[in-house]
Short mmCIF file of C-alpha atoms (C1' of nucleotides) in Angstrom, two decimals:
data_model
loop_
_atom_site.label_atom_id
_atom_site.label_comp_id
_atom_site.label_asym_id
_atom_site.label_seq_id
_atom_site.Cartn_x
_atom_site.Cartn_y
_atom_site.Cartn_z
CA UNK A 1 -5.23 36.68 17.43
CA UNK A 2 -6.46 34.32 14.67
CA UNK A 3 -10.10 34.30 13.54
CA UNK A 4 -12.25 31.53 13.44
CA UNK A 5 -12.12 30.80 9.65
CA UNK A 6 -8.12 31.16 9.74
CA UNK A 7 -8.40 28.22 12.66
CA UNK A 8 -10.66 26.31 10.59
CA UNK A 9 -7.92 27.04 7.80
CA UNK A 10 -4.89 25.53 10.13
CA UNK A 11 -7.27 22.82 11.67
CA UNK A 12 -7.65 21.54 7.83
CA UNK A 13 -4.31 22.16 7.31
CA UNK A 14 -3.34 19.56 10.15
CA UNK A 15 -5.56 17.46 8.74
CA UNK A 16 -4.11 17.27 5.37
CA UNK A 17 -0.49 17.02 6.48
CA UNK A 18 -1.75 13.94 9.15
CA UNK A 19 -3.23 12.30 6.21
CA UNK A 20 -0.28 12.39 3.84
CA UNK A 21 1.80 11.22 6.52
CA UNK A 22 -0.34 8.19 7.35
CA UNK A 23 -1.50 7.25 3.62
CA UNK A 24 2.35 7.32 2.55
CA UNK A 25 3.67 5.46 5.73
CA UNK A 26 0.75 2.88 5.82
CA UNK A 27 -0.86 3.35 3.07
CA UNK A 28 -4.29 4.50 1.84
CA UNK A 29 -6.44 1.60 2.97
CA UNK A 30 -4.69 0.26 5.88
CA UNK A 31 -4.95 3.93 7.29
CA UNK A 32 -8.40 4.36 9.42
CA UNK A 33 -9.66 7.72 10.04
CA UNK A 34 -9.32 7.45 13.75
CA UNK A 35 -5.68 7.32 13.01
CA UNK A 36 -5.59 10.62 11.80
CA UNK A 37 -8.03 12.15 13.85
CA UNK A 38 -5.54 10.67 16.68
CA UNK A 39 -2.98 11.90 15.20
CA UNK A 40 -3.98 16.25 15.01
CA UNK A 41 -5.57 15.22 18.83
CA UNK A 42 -9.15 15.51 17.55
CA UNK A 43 -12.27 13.38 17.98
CA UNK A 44 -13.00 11.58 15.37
CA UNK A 45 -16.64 12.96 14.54
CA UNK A 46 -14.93 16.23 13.95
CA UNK A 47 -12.84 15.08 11.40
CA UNK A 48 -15.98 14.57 9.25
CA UNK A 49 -16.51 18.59 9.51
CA UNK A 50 -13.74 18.93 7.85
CA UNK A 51 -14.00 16.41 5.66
CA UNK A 52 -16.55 14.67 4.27
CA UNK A 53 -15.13 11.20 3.91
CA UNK A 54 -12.10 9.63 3.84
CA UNK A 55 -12.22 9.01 0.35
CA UNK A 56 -12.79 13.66 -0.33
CA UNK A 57 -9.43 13.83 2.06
CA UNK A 58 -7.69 11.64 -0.06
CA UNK A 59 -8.93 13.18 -3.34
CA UNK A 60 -8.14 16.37 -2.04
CA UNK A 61 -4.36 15.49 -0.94
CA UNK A 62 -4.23 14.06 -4.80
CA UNK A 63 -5.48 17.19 -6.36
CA UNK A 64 -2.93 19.23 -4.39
CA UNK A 65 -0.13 17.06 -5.75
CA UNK A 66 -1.22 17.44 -9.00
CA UNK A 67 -1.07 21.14 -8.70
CA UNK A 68 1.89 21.40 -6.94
CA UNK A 69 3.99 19.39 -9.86
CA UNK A 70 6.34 21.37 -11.74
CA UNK A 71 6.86 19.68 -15.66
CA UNK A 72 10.02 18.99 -16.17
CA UNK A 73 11.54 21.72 -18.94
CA UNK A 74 14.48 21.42 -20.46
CA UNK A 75 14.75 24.86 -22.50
CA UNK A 76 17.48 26.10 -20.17
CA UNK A 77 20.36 23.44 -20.31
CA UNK A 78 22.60 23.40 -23.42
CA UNK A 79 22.35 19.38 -23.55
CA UNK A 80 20.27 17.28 -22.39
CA UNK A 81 22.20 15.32 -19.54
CA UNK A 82 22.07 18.81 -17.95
CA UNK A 83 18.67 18.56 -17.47
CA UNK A 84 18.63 15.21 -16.48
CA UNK A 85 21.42 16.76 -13.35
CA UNK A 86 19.45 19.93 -13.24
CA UNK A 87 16.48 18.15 -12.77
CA UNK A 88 17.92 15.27 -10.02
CA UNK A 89 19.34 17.85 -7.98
CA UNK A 90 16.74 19.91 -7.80
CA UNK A 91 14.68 17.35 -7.26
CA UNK A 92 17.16 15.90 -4.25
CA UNK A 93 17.20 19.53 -2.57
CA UNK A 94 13.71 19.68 -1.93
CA UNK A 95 13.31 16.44 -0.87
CA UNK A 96 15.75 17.67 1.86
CA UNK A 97 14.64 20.55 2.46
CA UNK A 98 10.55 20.10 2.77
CA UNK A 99 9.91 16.17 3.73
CA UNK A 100 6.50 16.92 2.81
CA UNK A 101 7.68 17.39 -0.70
CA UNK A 102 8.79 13.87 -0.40
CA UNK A 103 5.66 12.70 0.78
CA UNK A 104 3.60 13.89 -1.62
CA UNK A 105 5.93 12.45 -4.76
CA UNK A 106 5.21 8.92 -3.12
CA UNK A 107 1.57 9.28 -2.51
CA UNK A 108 1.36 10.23 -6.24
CA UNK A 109 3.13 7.28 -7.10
CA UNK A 110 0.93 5.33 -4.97
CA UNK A 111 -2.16 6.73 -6.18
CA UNK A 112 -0.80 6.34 -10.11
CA UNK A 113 0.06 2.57 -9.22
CA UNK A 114 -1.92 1.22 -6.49
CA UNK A 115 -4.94 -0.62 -8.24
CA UNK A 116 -7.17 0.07 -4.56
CA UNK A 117 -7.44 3.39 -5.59
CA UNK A 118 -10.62 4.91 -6.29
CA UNK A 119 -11.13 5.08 -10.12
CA UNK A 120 -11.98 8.85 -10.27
CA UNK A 121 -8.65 9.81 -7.72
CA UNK A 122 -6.35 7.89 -10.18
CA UNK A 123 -7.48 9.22 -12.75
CA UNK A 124 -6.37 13.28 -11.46
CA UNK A 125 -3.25 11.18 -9.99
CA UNK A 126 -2.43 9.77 -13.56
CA UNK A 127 -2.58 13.76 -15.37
CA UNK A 128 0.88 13.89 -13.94
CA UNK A 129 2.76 11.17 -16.27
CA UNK A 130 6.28 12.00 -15.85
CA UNK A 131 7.68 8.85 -17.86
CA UNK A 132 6.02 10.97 -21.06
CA UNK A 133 7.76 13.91 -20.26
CA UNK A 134 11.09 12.60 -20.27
CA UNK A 135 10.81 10.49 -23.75
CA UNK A 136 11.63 13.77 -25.97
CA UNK A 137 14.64 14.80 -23.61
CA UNK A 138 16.34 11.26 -24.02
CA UNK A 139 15.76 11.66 -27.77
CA UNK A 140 17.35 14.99 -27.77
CA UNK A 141 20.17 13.68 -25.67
CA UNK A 142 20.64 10.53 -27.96
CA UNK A 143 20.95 12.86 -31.43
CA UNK A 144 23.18 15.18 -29.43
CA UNK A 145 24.98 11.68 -28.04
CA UNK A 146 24.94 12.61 -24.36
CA UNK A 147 22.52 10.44 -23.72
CA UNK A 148 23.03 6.48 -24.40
CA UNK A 149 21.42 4.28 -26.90
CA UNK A 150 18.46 2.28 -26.55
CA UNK A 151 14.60 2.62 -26.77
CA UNK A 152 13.90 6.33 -25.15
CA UNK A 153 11.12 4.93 -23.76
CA UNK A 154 12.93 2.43 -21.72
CA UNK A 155 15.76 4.40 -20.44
CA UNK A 156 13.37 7.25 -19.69
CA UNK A 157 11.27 4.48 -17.37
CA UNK A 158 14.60 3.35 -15.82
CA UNK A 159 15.74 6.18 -14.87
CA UNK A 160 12.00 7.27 -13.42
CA UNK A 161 11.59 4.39 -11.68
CA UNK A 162 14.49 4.43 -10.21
CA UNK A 163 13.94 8.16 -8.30
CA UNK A 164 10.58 6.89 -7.50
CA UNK A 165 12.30 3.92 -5.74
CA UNK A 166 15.20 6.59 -3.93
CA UNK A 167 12.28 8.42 -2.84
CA UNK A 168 9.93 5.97 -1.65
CA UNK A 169 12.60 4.98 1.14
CA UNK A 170 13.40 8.28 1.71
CA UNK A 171 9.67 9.84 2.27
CA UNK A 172 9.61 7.27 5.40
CA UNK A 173 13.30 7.09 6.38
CA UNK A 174 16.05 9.70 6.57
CA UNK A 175 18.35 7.60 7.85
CA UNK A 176 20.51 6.76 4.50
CA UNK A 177 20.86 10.03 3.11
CA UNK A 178 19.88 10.96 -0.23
CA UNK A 179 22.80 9.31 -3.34
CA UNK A 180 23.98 12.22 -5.05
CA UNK A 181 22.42 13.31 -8.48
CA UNK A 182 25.21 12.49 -11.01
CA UNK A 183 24.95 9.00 -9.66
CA UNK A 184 21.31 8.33 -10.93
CA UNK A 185 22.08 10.30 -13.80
CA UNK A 186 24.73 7.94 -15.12
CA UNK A 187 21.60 5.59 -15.69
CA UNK A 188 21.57 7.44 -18.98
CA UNK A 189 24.35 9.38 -19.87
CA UNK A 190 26.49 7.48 -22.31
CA UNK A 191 29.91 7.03 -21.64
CA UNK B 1 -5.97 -38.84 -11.22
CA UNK B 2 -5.16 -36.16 -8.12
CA UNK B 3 -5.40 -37.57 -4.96
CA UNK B 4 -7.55 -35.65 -2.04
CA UNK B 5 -4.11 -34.11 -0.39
CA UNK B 6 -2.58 -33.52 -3.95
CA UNK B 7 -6.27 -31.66 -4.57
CA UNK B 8 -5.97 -29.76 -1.38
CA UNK B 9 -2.40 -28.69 -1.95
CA UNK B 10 -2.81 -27.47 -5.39
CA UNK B 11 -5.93 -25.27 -4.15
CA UNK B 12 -3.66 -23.93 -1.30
CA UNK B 13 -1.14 -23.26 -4.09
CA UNK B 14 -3.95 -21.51 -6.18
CA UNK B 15 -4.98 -19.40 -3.39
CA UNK B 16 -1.39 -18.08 -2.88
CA UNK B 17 -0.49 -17.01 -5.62
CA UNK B 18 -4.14 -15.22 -6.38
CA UNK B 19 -3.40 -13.45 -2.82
CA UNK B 20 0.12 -12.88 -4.19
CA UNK B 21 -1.01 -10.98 -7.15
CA UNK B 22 -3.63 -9.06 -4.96
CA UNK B 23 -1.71 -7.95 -2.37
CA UNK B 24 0.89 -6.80 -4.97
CA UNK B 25 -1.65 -4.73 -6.97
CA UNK B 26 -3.80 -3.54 -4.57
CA UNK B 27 -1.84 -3.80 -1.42
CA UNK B 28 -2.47 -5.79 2.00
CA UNK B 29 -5.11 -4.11 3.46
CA UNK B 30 -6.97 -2.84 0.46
CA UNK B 31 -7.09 -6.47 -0.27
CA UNK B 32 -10.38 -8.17 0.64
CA UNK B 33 -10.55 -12.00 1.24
CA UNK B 34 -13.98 -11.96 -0.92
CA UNK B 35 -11.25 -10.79 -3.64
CA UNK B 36 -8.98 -13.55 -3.25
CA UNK B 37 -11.98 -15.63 -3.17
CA UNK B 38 -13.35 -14.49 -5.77
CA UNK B 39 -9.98 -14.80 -8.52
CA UNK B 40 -9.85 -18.29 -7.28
CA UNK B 41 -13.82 -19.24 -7.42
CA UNK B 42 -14.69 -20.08 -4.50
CA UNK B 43 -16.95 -18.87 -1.36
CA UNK B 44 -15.64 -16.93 0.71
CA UNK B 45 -15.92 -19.49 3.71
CA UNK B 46 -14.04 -21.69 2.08
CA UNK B 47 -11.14 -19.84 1.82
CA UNK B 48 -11.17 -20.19 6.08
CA UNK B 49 -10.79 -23.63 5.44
CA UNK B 50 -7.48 -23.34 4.17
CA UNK B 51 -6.27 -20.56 5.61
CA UNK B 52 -6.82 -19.90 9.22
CA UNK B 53 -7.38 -15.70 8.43
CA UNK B 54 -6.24 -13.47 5.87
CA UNK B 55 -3.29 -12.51 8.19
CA UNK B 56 -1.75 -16.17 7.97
CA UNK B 57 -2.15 -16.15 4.24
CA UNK B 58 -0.09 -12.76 4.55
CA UNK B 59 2.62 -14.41 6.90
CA UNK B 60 2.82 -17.64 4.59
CA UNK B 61 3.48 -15.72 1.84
CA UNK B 62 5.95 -13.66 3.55
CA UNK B 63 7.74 -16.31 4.59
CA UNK B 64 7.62 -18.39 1.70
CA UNK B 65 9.54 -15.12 0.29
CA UNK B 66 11.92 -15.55 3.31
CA UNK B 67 13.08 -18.98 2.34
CA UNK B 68 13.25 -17.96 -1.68
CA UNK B 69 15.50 -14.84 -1.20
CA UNK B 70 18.95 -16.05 -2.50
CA UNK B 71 21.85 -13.91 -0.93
CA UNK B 72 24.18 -12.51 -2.48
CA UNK B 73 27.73 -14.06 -2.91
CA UNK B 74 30.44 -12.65 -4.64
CA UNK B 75 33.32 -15.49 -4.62
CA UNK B 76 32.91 -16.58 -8.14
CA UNK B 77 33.68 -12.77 -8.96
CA UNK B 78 36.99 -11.01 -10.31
CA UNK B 79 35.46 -7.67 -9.74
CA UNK B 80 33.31 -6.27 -7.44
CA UNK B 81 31.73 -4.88 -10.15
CA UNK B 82 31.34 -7.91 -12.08
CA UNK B 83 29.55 -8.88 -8.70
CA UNK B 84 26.67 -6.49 -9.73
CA UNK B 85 26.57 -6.90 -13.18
CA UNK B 86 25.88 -10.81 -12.65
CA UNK B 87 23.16 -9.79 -10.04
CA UNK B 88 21.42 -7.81 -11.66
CA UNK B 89 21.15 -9.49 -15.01
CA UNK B 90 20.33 -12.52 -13.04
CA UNK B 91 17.63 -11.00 -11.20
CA UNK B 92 16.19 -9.60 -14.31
CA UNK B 93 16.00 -13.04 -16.03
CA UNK B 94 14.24 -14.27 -13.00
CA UNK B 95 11.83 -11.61 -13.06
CA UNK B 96 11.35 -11.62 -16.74
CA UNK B 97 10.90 -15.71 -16.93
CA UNK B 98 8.97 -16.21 -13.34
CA UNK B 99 6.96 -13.02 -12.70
CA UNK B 100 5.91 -14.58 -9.58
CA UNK B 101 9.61 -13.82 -8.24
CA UNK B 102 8.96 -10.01 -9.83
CA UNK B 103 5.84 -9.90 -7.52
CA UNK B 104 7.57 -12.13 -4.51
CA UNK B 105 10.51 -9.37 -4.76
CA UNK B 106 7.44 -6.48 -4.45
CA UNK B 107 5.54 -8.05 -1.88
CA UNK B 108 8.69 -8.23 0.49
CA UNK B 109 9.94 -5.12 -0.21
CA UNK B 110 6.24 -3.61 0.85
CA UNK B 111 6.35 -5.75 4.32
CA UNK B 112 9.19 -3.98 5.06
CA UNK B 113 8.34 -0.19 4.23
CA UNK B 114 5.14 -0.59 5.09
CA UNK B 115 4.23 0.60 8.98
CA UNK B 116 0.77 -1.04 8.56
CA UNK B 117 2.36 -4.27 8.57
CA UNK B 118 1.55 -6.70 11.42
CA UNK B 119 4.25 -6.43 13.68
CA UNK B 120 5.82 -10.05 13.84
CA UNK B 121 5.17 -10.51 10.04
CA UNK B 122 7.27 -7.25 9.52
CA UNK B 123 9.77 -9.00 11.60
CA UNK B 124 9.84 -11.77 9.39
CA UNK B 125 10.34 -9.64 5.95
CA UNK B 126 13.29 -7.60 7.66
CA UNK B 127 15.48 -10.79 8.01
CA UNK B 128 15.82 -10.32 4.04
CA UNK B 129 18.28 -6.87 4.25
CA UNK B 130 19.87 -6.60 1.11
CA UNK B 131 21.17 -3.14 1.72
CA UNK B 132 23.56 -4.54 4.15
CA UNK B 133 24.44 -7.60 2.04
CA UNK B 134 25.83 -5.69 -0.60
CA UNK B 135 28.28 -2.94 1.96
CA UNK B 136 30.74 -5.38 2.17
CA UNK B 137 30.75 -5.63 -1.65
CA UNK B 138 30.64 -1.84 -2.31
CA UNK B 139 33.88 -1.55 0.25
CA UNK B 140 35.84 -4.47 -1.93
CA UNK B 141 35.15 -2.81 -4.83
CA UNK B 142 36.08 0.70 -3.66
CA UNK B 143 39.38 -0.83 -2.60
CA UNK B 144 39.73 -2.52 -5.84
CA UNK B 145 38.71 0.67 -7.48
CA UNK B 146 36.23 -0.66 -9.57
CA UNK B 147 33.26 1.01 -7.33
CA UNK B 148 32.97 5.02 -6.92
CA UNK B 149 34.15 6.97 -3.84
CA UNK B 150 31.64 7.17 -1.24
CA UNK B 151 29.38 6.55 1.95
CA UNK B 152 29.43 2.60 1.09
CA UNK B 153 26.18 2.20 2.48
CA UNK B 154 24.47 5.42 0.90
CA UNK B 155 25.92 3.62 -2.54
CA UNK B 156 24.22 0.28 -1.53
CA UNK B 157 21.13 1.88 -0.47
CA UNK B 158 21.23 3.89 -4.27
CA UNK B 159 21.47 0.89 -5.94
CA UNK B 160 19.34 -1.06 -3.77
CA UNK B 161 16.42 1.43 -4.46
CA UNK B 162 16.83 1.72 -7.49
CA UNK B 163 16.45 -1.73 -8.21
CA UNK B 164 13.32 -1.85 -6.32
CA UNK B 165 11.88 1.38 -7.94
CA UNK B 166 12.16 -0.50 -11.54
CA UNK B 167 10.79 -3.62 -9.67
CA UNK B 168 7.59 -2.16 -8.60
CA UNK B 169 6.68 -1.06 -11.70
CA UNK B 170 7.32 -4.72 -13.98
CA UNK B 171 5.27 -6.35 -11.09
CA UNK B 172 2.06 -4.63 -11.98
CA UNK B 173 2.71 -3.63 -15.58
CA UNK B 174 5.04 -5.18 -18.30
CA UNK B 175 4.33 -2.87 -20.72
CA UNK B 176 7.68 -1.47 -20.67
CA UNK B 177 10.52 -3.23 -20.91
CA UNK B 178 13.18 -4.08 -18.35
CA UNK B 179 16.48 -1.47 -18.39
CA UNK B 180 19.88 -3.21 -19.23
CA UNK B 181 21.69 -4.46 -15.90
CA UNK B 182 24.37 -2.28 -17.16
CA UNK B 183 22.60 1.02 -16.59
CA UNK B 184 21.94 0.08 -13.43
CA UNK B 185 25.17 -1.05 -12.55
CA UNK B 186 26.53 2.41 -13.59
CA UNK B 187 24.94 4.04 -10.16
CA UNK B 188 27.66 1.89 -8.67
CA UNK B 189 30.52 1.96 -11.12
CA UNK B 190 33.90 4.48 -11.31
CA UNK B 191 34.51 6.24 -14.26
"C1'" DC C 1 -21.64 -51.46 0.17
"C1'" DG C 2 -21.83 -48.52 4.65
"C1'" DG C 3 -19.68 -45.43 7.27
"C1'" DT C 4 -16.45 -41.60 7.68
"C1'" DT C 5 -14.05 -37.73 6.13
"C1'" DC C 6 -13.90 -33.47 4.17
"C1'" DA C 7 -14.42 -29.89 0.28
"C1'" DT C 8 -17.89 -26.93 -0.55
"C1'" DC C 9 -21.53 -23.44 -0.11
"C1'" DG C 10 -24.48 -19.83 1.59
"C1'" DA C 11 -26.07 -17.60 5.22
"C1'" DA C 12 -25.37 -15.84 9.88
"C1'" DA C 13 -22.49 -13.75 13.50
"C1'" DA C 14 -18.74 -11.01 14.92
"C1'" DA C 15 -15.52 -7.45 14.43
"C1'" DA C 16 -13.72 -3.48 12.54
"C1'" DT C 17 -14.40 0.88 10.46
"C1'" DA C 18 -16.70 4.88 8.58
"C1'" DT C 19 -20.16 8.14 9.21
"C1'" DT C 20 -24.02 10.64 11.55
"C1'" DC C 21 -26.08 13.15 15.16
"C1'" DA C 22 -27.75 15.58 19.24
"C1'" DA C 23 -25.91 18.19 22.89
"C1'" DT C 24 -22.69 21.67 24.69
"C1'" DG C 25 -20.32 25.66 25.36
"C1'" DA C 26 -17.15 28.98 23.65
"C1'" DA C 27 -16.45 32.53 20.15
"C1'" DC C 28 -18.54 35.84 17.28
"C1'" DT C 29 -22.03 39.54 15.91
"C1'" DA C 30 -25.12 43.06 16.31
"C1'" DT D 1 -25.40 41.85 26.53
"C1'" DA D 2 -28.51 38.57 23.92
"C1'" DG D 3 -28.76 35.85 20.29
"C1'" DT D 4 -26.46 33.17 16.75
"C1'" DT D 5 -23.00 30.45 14.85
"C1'" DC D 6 -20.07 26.75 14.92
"C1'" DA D 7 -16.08 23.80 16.76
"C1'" DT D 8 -16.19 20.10 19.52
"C1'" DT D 9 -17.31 15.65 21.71
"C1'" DG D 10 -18.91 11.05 22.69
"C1'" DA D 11 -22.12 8.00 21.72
"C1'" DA D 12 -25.22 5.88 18.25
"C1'" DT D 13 -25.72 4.09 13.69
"C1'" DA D 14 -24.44 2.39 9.18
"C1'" DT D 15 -21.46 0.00 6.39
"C1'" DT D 16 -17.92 -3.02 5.23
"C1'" DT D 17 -15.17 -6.89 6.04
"C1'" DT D 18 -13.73 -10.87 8.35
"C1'" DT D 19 -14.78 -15.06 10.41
"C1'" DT D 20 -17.82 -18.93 11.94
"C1'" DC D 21 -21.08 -22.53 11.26
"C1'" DG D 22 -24.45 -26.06 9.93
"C1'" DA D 23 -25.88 -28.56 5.99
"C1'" DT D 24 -24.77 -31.24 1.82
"C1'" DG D 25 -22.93 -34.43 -1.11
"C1'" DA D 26 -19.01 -36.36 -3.20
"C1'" DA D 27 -14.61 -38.86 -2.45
"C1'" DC D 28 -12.33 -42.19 0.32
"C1'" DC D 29 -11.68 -46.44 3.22
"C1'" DG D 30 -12.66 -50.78 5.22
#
DNA sequence: CGGTTCATCGAAAAAATATTCAATGAACTA
DNA sequence: TAGTTCATTGAATATTTTTTCGATGAACCG
């Protein structure tokens, strides 16, 4: 049997998945709370026990994504387009393999971009900053001439951007699957 | 001097594109009409005087990005490939010269993906399906050998997205630079 | 010029949405 | 078992947002 505070656990649980669902197919605003409260079968009132506002459910998803991101490392990969493959596959498997992973990469994205979003949520949504990240790879790549020439900072946002748009579609649709990872990755490996 | 209409028309023009620009950043239904409004100067209740509600503003705009959307034709091509070289670097003039077509391209792309889109407006926004324009053009070049092996629609959808992804992100913020059409092109392209 | 149209505003009404609350009964605790 | 806690609901309230409306004066038209 489960006890109470485990149920309250999985109740909020529901919640949060509900939520990510709704805020990533429809978006943040456009998503009322009676939508997710329809959505885990409760009434709507109750949701507020769980939550305190829309807004705290939302910050709450945020926070969890910015936990739950892993910085990109490059240490194990002898040159730097092997992390850029590395990195895109992994990336691609879980995608697959937990659509909530998905999910949550978008509403990030959203969050980051989206200029609705409450000030103090973007702010934890902006922490992650994964165009950054990349900048020192490319410049690795480029000195060890794996990757191709051009301002780091640029090919690093192409190729970034270009996930984010893969994934966007995919988080909603699984019905074109996934390109594979050496595709993306020729973005900037030099040839 | 402006005549009354010519007065009226511009306004109307005024208000579009400040809804444009709104609905970009922010998104449809985080979008308030007191926004718009406001970015324009007016009152609010004026705004009603040009546009029946905000959802008519939405579904002008929408279709105003119906009628714009050129489609893709590759006669004037040797190469398949040369197809998407010329589209892309095309596109990115456009959206470098007229960032309203940066933000029309957005806007479109969100009617689509987005489930909180009123029904017959989405309906309107899926007559533009690039994915499927460019199969055809994927298959040519695959027989020509100029394309890489594969799923021709998972290949159209890769590039598609991709596209989209860097779009996105020059609509709201031009701080970085646009990529090369080249290293786009190279999702598509055989070694 | 005199009458009509119409762009404009600000405030009021309507509609949609988020949030609170009192009541209920089932689960827990002692 | 008796009392307490707390998940739950549905309805009431608060808040936000959209839409309507009457009044005003400036542009137009004869």
């Amino acid at each position: 049997m489960e006890t109470r505070k485990e149920q309250k656990e999985r109740r909020r649980q529901e919640i949060i998945y509900a939520a990510l669902e709704l805020f990533v197919s429809k978006g943040y605003a456009a998503t009322k709370v009676t939508d997710i409260a329809k959505r885990v079968n409760m009434s709507t009132g109750l949701l507020f026990h769980y939550f305190e506002s829309k807004e705290k459910l939302y910050e709450e998803l945020v926070r969890m994504g910015l936990e739950g991101t892993a910085y990109p490392a490059g240490q194990a990969c002898e040159h730097a387009i092997d992390f850029f493959i590395q990195f895109t596959t992994q990336l691609f498997v879980y995608m697959q393999q937990q659509p909530v992973m998905a999910k949550m990469f978008v509403l990030m994205a959203e969050a980051q971009r989206n200029e609705g979003t409450p000030a103090h949520i973007r702010e934890i949504a902006m922490q992650v900053n994964t165009i950054e990240q990349f900048v020192p790879i490319v410049e690795w790549g480029q000195r060890e001439g794996t990757i191709r020439d051009g301002d780091p900072k640029v090919i690093s946002n192409a190729f970034w951007c270009s996930i984010q748009g893969i994934a966007e579609r995919y988080a909603t649709n699984q019905e074109i699957d996934l390109p594979q990872a050496e595709w993306l990755v020729d973005i900037v490996r030099k040839k």
